[in-house]
Tab-separated table of C-alpha atoms and ligand atoms in Angstrom:
chain	number	residue	atom	x	y	z
A	1313	MET	CA	127.405	122.417	47.991
A	1314	ASN	CA	127.579	122.272	51.667
A	1315	PHE	CA	126.224	119.071	53.339
A	1316	GLU	CA	126.921	116.549	56.525
A	1317	PHE	CA	125.677	112.678	55.437
A	1318	HIS	CA	124.896	110.935	58.686
A	1319	ASN	CA	122.467	107.749	58.004
A	1320	PRO	CA	122.628	105.192	61.329
A	1321	THR	CA	120.215	102.905	59.903
A	1322	HIS	CA	121.858	99.236	59.992
A	1323	LEU	CA	120.521	97.495	56.839
A	1324	ILE	CA	120.102	93.858	56.181
A	1325	PHE	CA	119.162	93.241	52.906
A	1326	GLY	CA	118.305	89.920	51.071
A	1327	ALA	CA	116.187	86.938	50.012
A	1328	GLY	CA	115.267	85.448	53.301
A	1329	VAL	CA	116.391	87.833	56.179
A	1330	LEU	CA	112.758	87.487	58.216
A	1331	SER	CA	114.014	84.628	59.361
A	1332	ARG	CA	116.317	86.857	61.400
A	1333	LEU	CA	114.335	89.168	63.113
A	1334	GLY	CA	114.261	87.360	66.217
A	1335	GLU	CA	117.874	87.536	66.507
A	1336	VAL	CA	117.953	91.435	65.358
A	1337	VAL	CA	115.013	92.658	67.740
A	1338	GLY	CA	116.509	90.516	70.585
A	1339	ARG	CA	119.371	92.871	70.293
A	1340	HIS	CA	117.230	96.513	71.074
A	1341	GLY	CA	114.333	95.156	73.174
A	1342	LYS	CA	112.615	92.483	75.368
A	1343	LYS	CA	109.007	93.066	74.611
A	1344	ALA	CA	107.890	94.677	70.906
A	1345	LEU	CA	105.435	96.533	69.226
A	1346	LEU	CA	104.885	94.917	66.474
A	1347	VAL	CA	102.978	97.020	64.048
A	1348	THR	CA	101.314	96.044	60.933
A	1349	GLY	CA	98.939	97.687	58.440
A	1350	GLY	CA	95.628	95.997	56.952
A	1351	GLY	CA	96.113	92.396	56.522
A	1352	SER	CA	98.194	91.734	54.079
A	1353	VAL	CA	101.035	90.329	55.735
A	1354	LYS	CA	98.235	87.436	57.513
A	1355	ARG	CA	97.370	87.172	54.335
A	1356	SER	CA	100.880	86.441	52.710
A	1357	GLY	CA	101.965	84.355	55.878
A	1358	THR	CA	104.785	86.981	56.763
A	1359	PHE	CA	102.738	87.729	59.542
A	1360	ASP	CA	103.750	83.892	61.034
A	1361	ARG	CA	106.879	83.891	60.080
A	1362	ALA	CA	107.738	87.392	61.905
A	1363	VAL	CA	106.524	85.645	64.998
A	1364	ALA	CA	108.109	82.176	64.439
A	1365	SER	CA	111.084	83.736	64.463
A	1366	LEU	CA	110.305	86.204	67.472
A	1367	LYS	CA	109.302	83.179	69.402
A	1368	ALA	CA	112.567	81.385	68.759
A	1369	ALA	CA	114.430	84.213	70.256
A	1370	GLY	CA	112.095	84.676	72.617
A	1371	VAL	CA	111.508	88.251	72.188
A	1372	ALA	CA	107.363	89.050	73.739
A	1373	TRP	CA	105.147	91.064	71.190
A	1374	VAL	CA	101.760	92.551	71.124
A	1375	GLU	CA	100.458	93.600	68.385
A	1376	CYS	CA	99.029	97.178	67.063
A	1377	ASP	CA	97.182	95.896	63.766
A	1378	GLY	CA	94.875	98.371	61.422
A	1379	VAL	CA	97.599	101.164	60.560
A	1380	GLU	CA	95.796	102.534	57.396
A	1381	PRO	CA	97.243	103.918	54.230
A	1382	ASN	CA	97.805	107.446	54.236
A	1383	PRO	CA	98.019	106.601	58.296
A	1384	ARG	CA	96.269	108.691	60.775
A	1385	ILE	CA	97.448	110.443	63.878
A	1386	SER	CA	94.264	108.653	66.108
A	1387	THR	CA	96.302	105.749	65.229
A	1388	VAL	CA	99.218	106.791	66.251
A	1389	ARG	CA	97.971	107.641	69.316
A	1390	ARG	CA	96.752	104.398	69.871
A	1391	GLY	CA	99.691	102.640	69.540
A	1392	ALA	CA	101.825	104.762	71.379
A	1393	GLN	CA	99.375	104.242	74.332
A	1394	ILE	CA	99.782	99.988	73.717
A	1395	ALA	CA	103.400	100.614	73.754
A	1396	ARG	CA	103.000	102.756	76.992
A	1397	ASP	CA	100.340	100.097	78.857
A	1398	GLU	CA	102.342	97.368	77.771
A	1399	HIS	CA	105.685	98.470	78.702
A	1400	CYS	CA	107.062	97.431	75.161
A	1401	ASP	CA	110.992	98.836	74.810
A	1402	VAL	CA	110.988	98.471	71.093
A	1403	ILE	CA	109.026	98.433	67.991
A	1404	ILE	CA	108.759	96.358	64.866
A	1405	ALA	CA	107.234	97.879	61.746
A	1406	LEU	CA	106.181	94.965	59.467
A	1407	GLY	CA	104.224	96.514	56.584
A	1408	GLY	CA	104.779	99.327	53.732
A	1409	GLY	CA	105.506	102.800	54.272
A	1410	SER	CA	102.168	103.744	56.107
A	1411	THR	CA	102.702	101.107	58.710
A	1412	MET	CA	106.633	102.160	59.103
A	1413	ASP	CA	105.766	105.672	59.142
A	1414	ALA	CA	103.220	105.504	61.446
A	1415	SER	CA	105.429	103.217	63.499
A	1416	LYS	CA	108.481	105.846	63.786
A	1417	VAL	CA	106.098	108.698	65.436
A	1418	MET	CA	104.437	106.055	67.818
A	1419	ALA	CA	108.138	105.608	69.251
A	1420	ALA	CA	108.608	109.134	69.412
A	1421	ALA	CA	105.033	109.475	71.324
A	1422	PHE	CA	106.263	107.085	73.398
A	1423	TYR	CA	108.045	109.459	75.203
A	1424	TYR	CA	106.163	113.033	74.529
A	1425	ASP	CA	103.466	113.684	76.800
A	1426	GLY	CA	101.806	116.135	74.767
A	1427	ASP	CA	99.908	115.093	71.261
A	1428	PRO	CA	101.638	113.562	68.905
A	1429	TRP	CA	100.108	115.782	66.246
A	1430	ASP	CA	102.659	118.254	67.917
A	1431	MET	CA	105.660	116.978	65.519
A	1432	ILE	CA	104.279	117.128	62.236
A	1433	LEU	CA	104.478	120.092	60.340
A	1434	HIS	CA	101.089	121.756	59.808
A	1435	GLY	CA	101.602	125.662	59.806
A	1436	GLN	CA	102.072	125.921	63.693
A	1437	PRO	CA	105.342	128.301	64.830
A	1438	THR	CA	107.084	125.803	66.362
A	1439	PRO	CA	106.683	121.927	65.852
A	1440	HIS	CA	107.845	119.967	68.539
A	1441	ILE	CA	111.070	117.655	67.259
A	1442	PRO	CA	111.383	114.489	68.943
A	1443	THR	CA	114.250	113.809	70.057
A	1444	ARG	CA	114.279	110.292	71.473
A	1445	ALA	CA	112.176	107.386	70.511
A	1446	LEU	CA	111.791	103.903	71.039
A	1447	PRO	CA	114.473	101.027	68.679
A	1448	LEU	CA	112.765	100.571	65.874
A	1449	ILE	CA	112.999	97.817	63.604
A	1450	THR	CA	111.744	98.028	59.755
A	1451	VAL	CA	110.798	95.123	57.681
A	1452	PRO	CA	109.190	96.675	54.687
A	1453	THR	CA	106.762	94.539	52.769
A	1454	LEU	CA	106.525	97.366	49.531
A	1455	ALA	CA	109.026	98.914	47.668
A	1456	ALA	CA	108.046	102.455	47.630
A	1457	THR	CA	108.827	105.022	50.270
A	1458	GLY	CA	112.307	103.916	51.501
A	1459	SER	CA	110.534	104.507	54.900
A	1460	GLU	CA	113.057	101.478	56.187
A	1461	MET	CA	116.196	103.618	55.731
A	1462	ASN	CA	115.184	107.467	56.697
A	1463	MET	CA	114.299	109.874	59.235
A	1464	GLY	CA	110.965	111.084	57.787
A	1465	ALA	CA	107.551	110.112	58.356
A	1466	VAL	CA	104.478	111.126	56.924
A	1467	ILE	CA	100.743	111.375	58.910
A	1468	SER	CA	97.217	112.562	58.193
A	1469	ASN	CA	94.870	114.121	60.375
A	1470	GLU	CA	91.633	113.275	59.514
A	1471	ALA	CA	89.699	115.594	61.579
A	1472	THR	CA	91.460	118.355	59.762
A	1473	LYS	CA	92.563	117.270	56.394
A	1474	GLU	CA	95.971	117.243	56.512
A	1475	LYS	CA	98.602	115.742	55.595
A	1476	SER	CA	102.440	115.974	56.545
A	1477	PHE	CA	105.310	115.204	57.858
A	1478	VAL	CA	108.124	115.498	60.363
A	1479	GLN	CA	111.924	114.601	59.911
A	1480	ALA	CA	113.973	113.622	62.930
A	1481	LYS	CA	117.296	111.537	63.767
A	1482	CYS	CA	115.666	110.245	66.366
A	1483	LEU	CA	113.275	108.472	63.974
A	1484	TYR	CA	116.177	106.623	62.012
A	1485	PRO	CA	115.371	102.854	62.630
A	1486	ARG	CA	118.147	100.879	63.985
A	1487	VAL	CA	117.927	98.156	61.552
A	1488	ALA	CA	116.100	97.878	58.409
A	1489	LEU	CA	115.383	94.249	57.333
A	1490	VAL	CA	114.496	94.144	54.014
A	1491	ASP	CA	113.318	90.341	52.411
A	1492	PRO	CA	112.331	91.380	48.330
A	1493	GLU	CA	110.716	87.816	49.036
A	1494	LEU	CA	107.666	89.607	51.173
A	1495	THR	CA	107.137	91.827	48.429
A	1496	LYS	CA	105.922	89.479	45.520
A	1497	SER	CA	102.456	89.541	46.665
A	1498	VAL	CA	102.106	93.377	46.202
A	1499	PRO	CA	99.686	93.508	43.220
A	1500	ARG	CA	100.106	95.024	40.367
A	1501	ASP	CA	98.989	99.169	41.168
A	1502	GLN	CA	101.055	98.588	43.744
A	1503	THR	CA	104.186	97.458	42.510
A	1504	ALA	CA	103.718	100.334	39.500
A	1505	TYR	CA	102.889	102.837	41.987
A	1506	GLY	CA	105.974	102.229	44.099
A	1507	VAL	CA	107.901	102.451	41.009
A	1508	CYS	CA	106.771	105.817	40.677
A	1509	ASP	CA	106.602	107.128	44.017
A	1510	LEU	CA	110.885	106.028	43.892
A	1511	ILE	CA	111.724	107.941	40.613
A	1512	THR	CA	109.746	111.198	41.719
A	1513	HIS	CA	112.262	110.921	44.993
A	1514	VAL	CA	115.001	111.774	43.486
A	1515	THR	CA	113.416	114.062	40.557
A	1516	GLU	CA	112.226	116.108	43.189
A	1517	ALA	CA	115.974	116.379	44.203
A	1518	TYR	CA	117.423	116.361	40.574
A	1519	PHE	CA	115.354	119.272	39.131
A	1520	ASN	CA	115.079	121.324	42.736
A	1521	GLY	CA	118.787	120.639	43.759
A	1522	VAL	CA	121.332	123.487	44.047
A	1523	ASP	CA	123.313	123.719	40.718
A	1524	ASP	CA	126.615	121.502	40.311
A	1525	THR	CA	126.063	118.107	42.015
A	1526	PRO	CA	127.726	116.340	39.060
A	1527	ILE	CA	127.860	112.782	41.440
A	1528	GLN	CA	124.200	113.091	42.429
A	1529	ASP	CA	123.116	113.647	39.116
A	1530	ARG	CA	124.444	110.709	37.637
A	1531	PHE	CA	123.137	108.662	41.203
A	1532	ALA	CA	119.706	110.063	40.157
A	1533	GLU	CA	119.903	109.052	36.837
A	1534	GLY	CA	121.145	105.552	37.797
A	1535	VAL	CA	118.426	104.750	40.200
A	1536	ILE	CA	115.561	106.248	36.910
A	1537	LEU	CA	117.322	104.005	34.580
A	1538	THR	CA	117.100	100.936	36.778
A	1539	ALA	CA	113.623	101.686	37.787
A	1540	MET	CA	112.552	102.109	34.416
A	1541	GLU	CA	114.582	99.071	33.372
A	1542	TRP	CA	113.562	96.241	36.086
A	1543	GLY	CA	109.860	97.738	37.755
A	1544	PRO	CA	108.545	96.470	34.476
A	1545	LYS	CA	109.678	93.163	34.672
A	1546	ALA	CA	108.519	93.228	37.858
A	1547	LEU	CA	105.111	94.305	37.132
A	1548	ALA	CA	105.204	91.423	34.152
A	1549	ASP	CA	106.022	88.436	36.631
A	1550	GLY	CA	105.485	89.517	40.590
A	1551	ASN	CA	107.038	86.516	41.656
A	1552	ASP	CA	110.364	87.639	40.072
A	1553	LEU	CA	112.764	87.853	42.871
A	1554	GLU	CA	115.814	89.422	40.847
A	1555	ALA	CA	113.333	92.493	39.767
A	1556	ARG	CA	111.604	92.578	43.105
A	1557	ALA	CA	114.823	93.207	44.551
A	1558	GLN	CA	116.325	95.582	42.384
A	1559	VAL	CA	112.688	97.586	42.238
A	1560	GLN	CA	113.739	97.489	46.284
A	1561	TRP	CA	117.201	98.435	46.625
A	1562	ALA	CA	116.391	101.273	44.333
A	1563	SER	CA	113.752	102.237	46.231
A	1564	ILE	CA	115.979	102.432	49.642
A	1565	VAL	CA	118.616	104.684	47.826
A	1566	ALA	CA	116.414	106.833	46.392
A	1567	LEU	CA	115.632	108.484	49.864
A	1568	ASN	CA	118.133	107.246	52.598
A	1569	GLY	CA	119.870	110.520	51.737
A	1570	TRP	CA	122.857	109.105	50.205
A	1571	VAL	CA	121.397	110.270	46.095
A	1572	ASN	CA	119.946	113.481	47.551
A	1573	ALA	CA	122.811	115.031	49.672
A	1574	GLY	CA	123.804	118.092	49.256
A	1575	THR	CA	121.020	118.805	46.761
A	1576	ASN	CA	119.447	121.009	49.429
A	1577	GLY	CA	116.206	121.303	47.503
A	1578	GLY	CA	112.487	121.430	47.705
A	1579	TYR	CA	109.906	118.604	47.613
A	1580	PRO	CA	107.077	120.718	45.751
A	1581	VAL	CA	105.300	118.107	43.817
A	1582	HIS	CA	105.330	115.415	47.135
A	1583	MET	CA	103.761	118.666	48.520
A	1584	ILE	CA	101.363	119.542	46.310
A	1585	GLU	CA	100.276	115.603	46.319
A	1586	HIS	CA	100.256	115.501	50.286
A	1587	THR	CA	97.192	117.820	49.861
A	1588	LEU	CA	95.097	115.924	47.446
A	1589	SER	CA	96.074	112.556	49.704
A	1590	ALA	CA	94.592	114.687	52.868
A	1591	TYR	CA	91.908	115.847	50.631
A	1592	HIS	CA	90.528	112.405	49.287
A	1593	ASP	CA	92.773	109.674	50.470
A	1594	ILE	CA	94.178	108.873	47.567
A	1595	THR	CA	97.550	106.490	47.007
A	1596	HIS	CA	100.679	108.735	47.757
A	1597	ALA	CA	101.703	107.535	43.913
A	1598	ALA	CA	99.024	107.744	42.078
A	1599	GLY	CA	98.702	111.512	42.997
A	1600	LEU	CA	102.664	112.304	42.572
A	1601	ALA	CA	102.204	110.237	38.814
A	1602	VAL	CA	99.167	113.317	37.615
A	1603	VAL	CA	101.188	116.082	39.425
A	1604	ASN	CA	104.942	115.379	38.708
A	1605	PRO	CA	104.649	115.723	34.637
A	1606	SER	CA	103.024	118.421	35.038
A	1607	TRP	CA	105.010	119.915	37.355
A	1608	MET	CA	108.044	119.568	35.021
A	1609	ARG	CA	105.901	121.072	32.408
A	1610	PHE	CA	105.978	124.295	34.733
A	1611	ALA	CA	109.495	124.387	35.590
A	1612	ALA	CA	110.905	123.051	32.450
A	1613	ARG	CA	110.548	127.095	30.950
A	1614	HIS	CA	112.090	128.499	34.209
A	1615	ARG	CA	115.027	126.237	33.683
A	1616	PRO	CA	115.041	124.212	30.765
A	1617	HIS	CA	118.908	122.947	30.781
A	1618	LYS	CA	118.437	120.715	33.693
A	1619	PHE	CA	115.370	119.077	31.562
A	1620	VAL	CA	117.355	118.922	28.531
A	1621	GLN	CA	119.730	116.980	30.603
A	1622	PHE	CA	117.197	114.334	31.517
A	1623	ALA	CA	115.593	114.244	28.265
A	1624	GLU	CA	119.460	113.106	26.847
A	1625	ARG	CA	120.671	110.697	29.645
A	1626	ILE	CA	117.019	108.818	30.229
A	1627	PHE	CA	115.793	109.172	26.759
A	1628	GLY	CA	118.758	109.237	24.540
A	1629	LEU	CA	117.445	112.251	22.891
A	1630	THR	CA	119.612	115.008	21.066
A	1631	ALA	CA	119.146	118.921	21.836
A	1632	LYS	CA	119.691	121.358	19.691
A	1633	ASP	CA	121.643	123.353	22.123
A	1634	PRO	CA	121.420	123.234	26.229
A	1635	ALA	CA	118.332	125.187	26.734
A	1636	ASP	CA	116.239	123.513	23.806
A	1637	LEU	CA	112.953	123.225	25.148
A	1638	GLU	CA	110.979	121.435	22.675
A	1639	CYS	CA	113.401	118.457	23.688
A	1640	ALA	CA	112.906	119.192	27.454
A	1641	LEU	CA	109.222	118.597	26.601
A	1642	GLU	CA	109.542	115.710	24.408
A	1643	GLY	CA	111.156	114.286	27.521
A	1644	ILE	CA	109.015	115.210	29.673
A	1645	ASP	CA	106.127	113.384	27.668
A	1646	ARG	CA	108.221	110.437	27.484
A	1647	PHE	CA	108.175	110.367	30.988
A	1648	GLU	CA	104.677	110.521	31.563
A	1649	SER	CA	104.105	107.748	28.887
A	1650	PHE	CA	106.069	105.753	30.752
A	1651	LEU	CA	104.220	106.433	34.230
A	1652	LYS	CA	101.144	105.243	31.816
A	1653	GLU	CA	102.236	102.359	30.504
A	1654	ILE	CA	102.885	100.236	33.958
A	1655	GLY	CA	99.556	101.712	34.915
A	1656	CYS	CA	99.566	105.088	36.788
A	1657	PRO	CA	96.987	107.505	36.746
A	1658	THR	CA	98.381	110.996	34.724
A	1659	ARG	CA	95.018	113.434	35.114
A	1660	LEU	CA	93.174	114.271	38.170
A	1661	ALA	CA	89.758	113.206	36.955
A	1662	GLU	CA	91.505	109.591	36.480
A	1663	LEU	CA	91.352	109.629	40.878
A	1664	GLN	CA	88.235	111.227	40.740
A	1665	ILE	CA	89.186	114.698	41.295
A	1666	ASP	CA	87.401	117.415	39.753
A	1667	ASP	CA	88.653	121.415	39.570
A	1668	GLY	CA	86.219	122.683	41.576
A	1669	LEU	CA	88.682	122.831	45.357
A	1670	LEU	CA	91.872	123.587	43.100
A	1671	THR	CA	92.600	126.626	45.130
A	1672	ARG	CA	91.631	125.627	48.083
A	1673	TYR	CA	94.537	122.813	47.802
A	1674	ALA	CA	96.706	125.258	46.726
A	1675	GLN	CA	96.502	127.037	49.793
A	1676	ASP	CA	96.538	124.429	52.472
A	1677	THR	CA	99.789	123.139	51.395
A	1678	LEU	CA	101.068	127.244	51.337
A	1679	ARG	CA	99.730	126.649	54.760
A	1680	VAL	CA	101.689	123.638	55.280
A	1681	ILE	CA	105.446	124.973	54.028
A	1682	HIS	CA	106.252	128.200	52.224
A	1683	ASP	CA	109.203	130.589	52.443
A	1684	ALA	CA	110.105	133.907	53.728
A	1685	ASN	CA	107.435	135.493	50.091
A	1686	GLY	CA	104.904	132.555	51.351
A	1687	ASN	CA	105.819	130.240	48.092
A	1688	LEU	CA	105.798	126.733	47.801
A	1689	PRO	CA	110.040	125.804	48.541
A	1690	GLY	CA	111.367	124.932	44.957
A	1691	ARG	CA	112.896	125.554	41.310
A	1692	PRO	CA	111.523	127.891	40.902
A	1693	ALA	CA	109.167	128.441	44.239
A	1694	MET	CA	105.477	128.547	43.210
A	1695	THR	CA	103.143	130.944	44.014
A	1696	GLU	CA	99.072	129.894	44.610
A	1697	ALA	CA	98.524	130.794	41.227
A	1698	ASP	CA	101.293	128.216	39.965
A	1699	ILE	CA	99.813	125.601	42.025
A	1700	VAL	CA	96.655	125.776	40.790
A	1701	ALA	CA	97.900	125.902	37.252
A	1702	VAL	CA	99.861	122.921	37.651
A	1703	LEU	CA	97.198	121.258	38.955
A	1704	LYS	CA	94.940	122.134	36.201
B	602	NZQ	O1	97.213	97.723	55.108
B	602	NZQ	P1	98.048	96.472	54.134
B	602	NZQ	O2	96.989	95.250	54.629
B	602	NZQ	O3	99.588	95.576	54.497
B	602	NZQ	O4	98.059	96.642	52.371
B	602	NZQ	C1	98.960	97.737	52.225
B	602	NZQ	C2	98.069	98.825	51.987
B	602	NZQ	O5	96.493	98.212	51.529
B	602	NZQ	C3	99.384	96.921	50.751
B	602	NZQ	N1	100.198	95.938	50.816
B	602	NZQ	C4	101.745	96.469	51.542
B	602	NZQ	N2	103.010	95.237	51.571
B	602	NZQ	C5	101.961	94.358	50.780
B	602	NZQ	C6	100.422	94.722	50.364
B	602	NZQ	N3	99.778	94.245	50.064
B	602	NZQ	C7	100.164	93.002	49.361
B	602	NZQ	N4	100.854	92.115	49.809
B	602	NZQ	C8	102.400	92.862	50.302
B	602	NZQ	N5	103.686	92.734	50.179
B	602	NZQ	O6	99.591	97.746	49.999
B	602	NZQ	C9	98.811	99.126	50.233
B	602	NZQ	C10	99.568	100.379	50.408
B	602	NZQ	O7	100.143	100.771	51.536
B	602	NZQ	P2	101.135	101.634	51.925
B	602	NZQ	O8	101.899	101.528	53.346
B	602	NZQ	O9	100.054	102.647	52.410
B	602	NZQ	O10	101.726	102.515	50.787
B	602	NZQ	P3	103.294	102.782	50.784
B	602	NZQ	O11	104.667	102.126	50.947
B	602	NZQ	O12	103.194	103.133	49.647
B	602	NZQ	O13	103.412	103.855	51.901
B	602	NZQ	C11	102.720	105.475	51.477
B	602	NZQ	C12	102.505	106.059	52.539
B	602	NZQ	O14	103.868	106.423	52.828
B	602	NZQ	C13	104.050	107.949	53.157
B	602	NZQ	C14	102.695	108.045	51.933
B	602	NZQ	O15	102.557	109.691	51.799
B	602	NZQ	C15	102.135	107.403	52.096
B	602	NZQ	O16	101.302	108.109	53.571
B	602	NZQ	N6	105.411	108.418	52.237
B	602	NZQ	C16	106.597	108.383	53.140
B	602	NZQ	C17	107.801	108.479	52.806
B	602	NZQ	C18	108.610	108.895	53.703
B	602	NZQ	N7	108.086	107.861	55.294
B	602	NZQ	O17	109.836	108.825	53.743
B	602	NZQ	C19	108.112	109.605	51.685
B	602	NZQ	C20	106.949	109.042	50.195
B	602	NZQ	O18	107.122	110.178	49.704
B	602	NZQ	C21	105.703	109.042	50.995
B	602	NZQ	O19	105.470	110.508	51.246
B	603	ZN	ZN1	106.842	110.069	48.106
C-alpha cells in the first residue's frame, strides 16, 4: 500500500455559506464565468443569491448556462470560448456534477489551443493531460459525485457516443463552497441516485483495491452506513437539513481521495456505466444501480472474502467461514434491496435498454480503458464476455 495524498481544495461547508461566494471568488479573480445547468438554480432562487453575493463583493460575471446532464464536449467548447472572449480570470460552477465537470474542462481549455476532447481519455495513444487551468470555485447543488473536491471530470462526446474522463492536478477546485441548504430542492429520484453514486464510489475501491487496507475498509464502511442511515431520511423529508448535510458530506469524502487513498484499484462499474450513459443518456447513478449489484455477484465468485466482510459489517450477517459465498451473495441481495427501496432501478429494462447491443457496450468500454491483456481493470480484470454477462 504505497501512496501519496494531496488534495489542495479548500473546503467551506455549512448551511448559509453561499452568502460568502463573492468574498471567496474575489480572492481568486475579478471577472467570473458563472456556469450553470438547465435552470434548477434559477427556479430555486440559488442563482439570485449567488449573484447578489458577487455584486456585494464587486466581482463581475458573465454566464454560461445550459450545461446538460452527461455534459457535452460541445458545451465545454462554448464555455471556454465565452471565458476567452470575455477575459474571465476565474470560473464558478453552480450546479450538480455535470456543471462542475464541464467547468473543470472549460477551465483547462481556456489555456489549450487544441480541441478539449484531446484531454478526455478515449483510446487515443497519448491524451493531452492539462497542466494549467483557470481557478475554479465549485458550489454544488446536488450531493452525488464529489466533483466539488476532486480532480476528475467526466465528459460526453455526443457525436461519437463516447463518455469518459480526465484527471489532472490542475483541475482540483481552489475552493469548494458547500451549502447543504442548496440541495433541499433536489427531487426525490436525483436524491436517491446521489446516494447510490456515493456508495458506489467507495464500493469500487473497497472491492477492486489492493489487499490489506484495514483503515480504508473501515472508512468505506462508515461512508456506506452513513449514507444508508441518512439517505432515506433525506428522501422522507427533502427539507431535513441535517439529513441533507450528512449525505452531502458523505458524498464528498467518498471521492475526494481520502477514503480510497492507497487502494489503487480500477473502477469497472463506472467504466461500464459510462458507456451506457454515452449511448442512452441515462442518469449516471441509475446506471450504476443496475450494474453494481450484478458486477458484485460476478466478482464475489472470484474474491468471496471481501464480500463476506461487506455482508457482515454492513448488514450484520454471520458467515460460516471467511469465504462463505452464500453469505456474500446474501449481502449483495440486501444491498440491491436497499437500492430498490430508495427507488433506484436495478435492471436494464427499467432504463428502457434492451440486450441488443451488449457486445458493443463491452467493446466500447474496453476501447476507452484496458490493461496490457486487453481486459477491463478491476478485481478480477474483465474480458468482453465478462462484461456482457454482467450486463445480461
Ligand atoms: O441542470 P439543472 O437544471 O441544474 O438540473 C439538474 C439535473 O437535471 C438537477 N439538479 C441539480 N441540482 C439541483 C437539481 N434540481 C433541483 N434542485 C437542485 N438543487 O439534477 C439533474 C442532474 O444533475 P447532474 O449535475 O447531471 O447530476 P450529478 O451531480 O449526479 O452529476 C452527474 C455527472 O457527473 C459524472 C457523471 O458521469 C455525470 O455525467 N460523474 C462525475 C464524477 C467526478 N467528477 O468525480 C464522478 C462520478 O462517478 C460521475 O461519473
Ligand atoms: Zn459515480
